[in-house]
PDB file of C-alpha atoms in Angstrom:
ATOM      1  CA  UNK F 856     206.036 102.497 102.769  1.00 87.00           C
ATOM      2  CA  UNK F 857     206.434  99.804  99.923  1.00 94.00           C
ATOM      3  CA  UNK F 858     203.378  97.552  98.896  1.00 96.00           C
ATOM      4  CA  UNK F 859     203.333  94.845  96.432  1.00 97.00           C
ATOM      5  CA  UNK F 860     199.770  94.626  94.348  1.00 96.00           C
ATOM      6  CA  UNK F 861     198.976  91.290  92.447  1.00 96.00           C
ATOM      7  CA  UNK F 862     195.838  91.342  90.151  1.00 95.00           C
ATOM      8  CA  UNK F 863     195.084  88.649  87.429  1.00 96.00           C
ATOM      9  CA  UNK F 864     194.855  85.081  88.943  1.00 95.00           C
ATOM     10  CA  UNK F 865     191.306  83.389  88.523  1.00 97.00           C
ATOM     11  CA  UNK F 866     189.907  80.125  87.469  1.00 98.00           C
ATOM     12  CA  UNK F 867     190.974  78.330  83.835  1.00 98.00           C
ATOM     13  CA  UNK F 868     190.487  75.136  82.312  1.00 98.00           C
ATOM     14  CA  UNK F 869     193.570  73.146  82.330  1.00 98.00           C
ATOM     15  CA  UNK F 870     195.696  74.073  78.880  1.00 98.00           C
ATOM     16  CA  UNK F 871     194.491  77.260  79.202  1.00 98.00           C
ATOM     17  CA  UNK F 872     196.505  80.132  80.196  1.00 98.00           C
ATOM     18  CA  UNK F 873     196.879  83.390  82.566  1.00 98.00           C
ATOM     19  CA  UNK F 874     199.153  86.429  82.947  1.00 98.00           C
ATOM     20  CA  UNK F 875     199.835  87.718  86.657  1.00 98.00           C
ATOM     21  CA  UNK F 876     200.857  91.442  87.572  1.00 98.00           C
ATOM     22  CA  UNK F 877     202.305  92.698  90.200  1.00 98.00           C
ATOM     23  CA  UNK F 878     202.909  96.141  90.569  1.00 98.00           C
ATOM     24  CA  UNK F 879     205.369  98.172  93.422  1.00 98.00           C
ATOM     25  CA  UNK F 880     204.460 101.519  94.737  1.00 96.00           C
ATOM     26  CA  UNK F 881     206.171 103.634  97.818  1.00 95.00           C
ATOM     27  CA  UNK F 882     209.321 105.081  98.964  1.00 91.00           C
ATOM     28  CA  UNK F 883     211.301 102.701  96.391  1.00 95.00           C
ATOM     29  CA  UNK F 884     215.071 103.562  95.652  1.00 94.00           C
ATOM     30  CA  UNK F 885     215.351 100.567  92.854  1.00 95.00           C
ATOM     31  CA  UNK F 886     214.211  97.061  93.034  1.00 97.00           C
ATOM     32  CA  UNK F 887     216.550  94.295  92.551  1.00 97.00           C
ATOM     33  CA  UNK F 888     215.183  90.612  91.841  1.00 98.00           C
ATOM     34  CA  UNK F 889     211.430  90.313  91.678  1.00 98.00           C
ATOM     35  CA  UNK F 890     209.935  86.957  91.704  1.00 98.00           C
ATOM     36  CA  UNK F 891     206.500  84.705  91.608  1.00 98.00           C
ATOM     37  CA  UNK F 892     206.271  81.685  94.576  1.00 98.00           C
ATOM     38  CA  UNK F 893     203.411  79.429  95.204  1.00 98.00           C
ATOM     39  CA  UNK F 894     201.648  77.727  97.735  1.00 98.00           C
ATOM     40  CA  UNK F 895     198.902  74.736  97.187  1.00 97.00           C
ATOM     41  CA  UNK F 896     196.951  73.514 100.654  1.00 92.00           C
ATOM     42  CA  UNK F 897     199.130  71.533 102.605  1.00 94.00           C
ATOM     43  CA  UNK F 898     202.103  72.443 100.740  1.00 96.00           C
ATOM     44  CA  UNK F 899     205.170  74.781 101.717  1.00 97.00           C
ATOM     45  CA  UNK F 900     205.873  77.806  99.799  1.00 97.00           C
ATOM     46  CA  UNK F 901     207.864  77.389  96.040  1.00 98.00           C
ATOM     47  CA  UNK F 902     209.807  79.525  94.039  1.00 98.00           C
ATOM     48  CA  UNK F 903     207.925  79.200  90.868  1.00 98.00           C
ATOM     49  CA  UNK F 904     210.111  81.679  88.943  1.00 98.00           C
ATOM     50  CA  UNK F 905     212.573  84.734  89.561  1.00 98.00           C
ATOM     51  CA  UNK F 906     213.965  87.434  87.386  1.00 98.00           C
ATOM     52  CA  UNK F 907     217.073  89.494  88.481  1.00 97.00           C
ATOM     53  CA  UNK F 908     217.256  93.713  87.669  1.00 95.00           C
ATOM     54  CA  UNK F 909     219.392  93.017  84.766  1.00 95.00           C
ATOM     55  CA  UNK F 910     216.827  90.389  83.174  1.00 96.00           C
ATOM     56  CA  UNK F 911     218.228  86.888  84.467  1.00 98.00           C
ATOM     57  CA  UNK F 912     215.737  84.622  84.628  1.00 98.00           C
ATOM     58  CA  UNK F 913     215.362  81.537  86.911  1.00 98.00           C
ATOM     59  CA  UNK F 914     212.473  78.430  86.938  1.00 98.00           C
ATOM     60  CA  UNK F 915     211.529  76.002  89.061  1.00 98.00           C
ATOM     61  CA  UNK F 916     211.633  72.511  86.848  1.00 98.00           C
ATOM     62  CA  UNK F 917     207.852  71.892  87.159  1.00 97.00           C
ATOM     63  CA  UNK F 918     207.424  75.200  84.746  1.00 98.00           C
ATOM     64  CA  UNK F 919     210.146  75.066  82.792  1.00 98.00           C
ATOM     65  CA  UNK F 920     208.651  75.662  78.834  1.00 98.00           C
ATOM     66  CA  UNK F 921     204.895  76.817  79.913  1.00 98.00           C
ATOM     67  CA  UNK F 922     205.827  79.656  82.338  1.00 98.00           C
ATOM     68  CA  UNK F 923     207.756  83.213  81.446  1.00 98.00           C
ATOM     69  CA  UNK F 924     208.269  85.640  83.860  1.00 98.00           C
ATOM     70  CA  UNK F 925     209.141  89.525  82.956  1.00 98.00           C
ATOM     71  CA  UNK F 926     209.147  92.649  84.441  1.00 98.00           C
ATOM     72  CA  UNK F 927     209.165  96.209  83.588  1.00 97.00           C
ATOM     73  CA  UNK F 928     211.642  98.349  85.602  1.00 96.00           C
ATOM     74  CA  UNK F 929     210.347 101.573  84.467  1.00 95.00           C
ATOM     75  CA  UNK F 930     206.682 100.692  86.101  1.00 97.00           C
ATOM     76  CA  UNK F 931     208.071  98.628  88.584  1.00 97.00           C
ATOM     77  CA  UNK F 932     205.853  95.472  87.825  1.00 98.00           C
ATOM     78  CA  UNK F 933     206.672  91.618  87.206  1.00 98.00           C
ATOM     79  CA  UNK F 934     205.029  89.816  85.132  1.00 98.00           C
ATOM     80  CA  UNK F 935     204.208  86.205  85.177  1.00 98.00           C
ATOM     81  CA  UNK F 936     202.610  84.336  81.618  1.00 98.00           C
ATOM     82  CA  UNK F 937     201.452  81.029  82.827  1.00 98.00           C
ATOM     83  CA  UNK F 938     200.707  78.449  80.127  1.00 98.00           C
ATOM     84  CA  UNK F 939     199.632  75.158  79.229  1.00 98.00           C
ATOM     85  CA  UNK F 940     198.369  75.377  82.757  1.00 98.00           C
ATOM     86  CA  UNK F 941     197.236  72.224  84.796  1.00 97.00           C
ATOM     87  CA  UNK F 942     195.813  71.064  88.021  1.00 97.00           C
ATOM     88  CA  UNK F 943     198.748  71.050  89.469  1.00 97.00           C
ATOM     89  CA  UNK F 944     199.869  74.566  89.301  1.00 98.00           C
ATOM     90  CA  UNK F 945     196.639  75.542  91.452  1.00 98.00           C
ATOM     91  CA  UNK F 946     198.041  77.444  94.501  1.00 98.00           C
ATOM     92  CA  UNK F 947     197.988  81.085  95.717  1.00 98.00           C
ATOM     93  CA  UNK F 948     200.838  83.075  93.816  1.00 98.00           C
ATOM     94  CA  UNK F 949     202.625  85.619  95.981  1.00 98.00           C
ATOM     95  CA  UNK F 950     204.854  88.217  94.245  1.00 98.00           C
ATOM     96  CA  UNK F 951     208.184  89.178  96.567  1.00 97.00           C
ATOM     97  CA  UNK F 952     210.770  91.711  95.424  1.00 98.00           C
ATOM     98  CA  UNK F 953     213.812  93.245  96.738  1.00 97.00           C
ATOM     99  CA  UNK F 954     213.553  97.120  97.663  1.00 97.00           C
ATOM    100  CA  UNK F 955     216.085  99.556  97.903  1.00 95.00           C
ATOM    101  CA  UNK F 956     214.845 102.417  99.990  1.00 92.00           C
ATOM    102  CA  UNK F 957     216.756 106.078 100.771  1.00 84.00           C
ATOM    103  CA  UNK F 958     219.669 105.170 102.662  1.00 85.00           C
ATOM    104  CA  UNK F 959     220.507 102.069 100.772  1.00 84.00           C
ATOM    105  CA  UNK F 960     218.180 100.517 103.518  1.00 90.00           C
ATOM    106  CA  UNK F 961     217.214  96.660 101.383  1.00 93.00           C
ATOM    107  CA  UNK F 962     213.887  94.861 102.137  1.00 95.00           C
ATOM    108  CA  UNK F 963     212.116  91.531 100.798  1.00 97.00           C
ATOM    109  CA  UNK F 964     208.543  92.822 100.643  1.00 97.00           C
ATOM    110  CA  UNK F 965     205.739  90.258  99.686  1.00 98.00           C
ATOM    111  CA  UNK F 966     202.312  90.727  97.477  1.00 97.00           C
ATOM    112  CA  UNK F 967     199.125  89.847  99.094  1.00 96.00           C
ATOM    113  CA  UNK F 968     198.424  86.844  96.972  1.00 97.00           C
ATOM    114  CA  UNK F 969     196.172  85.563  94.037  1.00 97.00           C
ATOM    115  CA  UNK F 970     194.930  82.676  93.852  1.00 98.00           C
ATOM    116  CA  UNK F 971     194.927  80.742  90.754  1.00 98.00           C
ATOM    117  CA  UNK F 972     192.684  77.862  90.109  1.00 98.00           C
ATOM    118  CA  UNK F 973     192.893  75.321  87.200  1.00 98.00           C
ATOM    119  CA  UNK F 974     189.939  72.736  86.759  1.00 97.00           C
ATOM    120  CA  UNK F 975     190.587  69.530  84.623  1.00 94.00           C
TER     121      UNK F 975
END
């Protein structure tokens, strides 16, 4: 099967910054858009940022300038550099991606979640 495995969220002090990982292992054919999506208590889930297999890159507003998301195909992982970070990005981050399994079979899988905390 295909799992998704985040690692680097954690507490910073607002203006400070953090990179996420998220890393896709299994029965994987190819993996078409990857992307990072938040959720703060009381809050629905966001689309923070997405990045297509050919490198097209999508934000939501509220991170436009302090956020860049990456990935590298070869190892199968997305990245996410969050900076200039504030209070108000504090919310678990869930990575999702697209799988293409034998058989052309396509899947949204989802990470486990990280949470990442920013104090003022």
């Amino acid at each position: 099967q295909v799992q998704l495995v985040e690692s680097g969220g954690g507490l910073v002090q607002a203006g400070g910054s953090l990179r996420l990982s998220c890393a896709a292992s299994g029965s994987i054919l190819s993996i078409g858009t990857m992307g990072w999506y938040r959720q703060a208590p009381g809050k629905q889930r966001e689309l923070v940022a997405s990045i297509t297999s050919g490198g097209i890159t999508n934000y939501a507003d509220s991170v436009k300038g302090r956020f860049t998301i990456s990935r590298d195909n070869a190892k199968k992982t997305v990245f996410l550099q969050m900076n200039s970070l504030n209070v108000e990005d504090t919310a678990v981050y869930y990575c999702n991606a697209i799988i293409i399994q034998v058989g052309l079979v396509q899947n949204t899988y989802w990470g486990q979640g990280t949470q990442v905390t920013v104090s003022s």
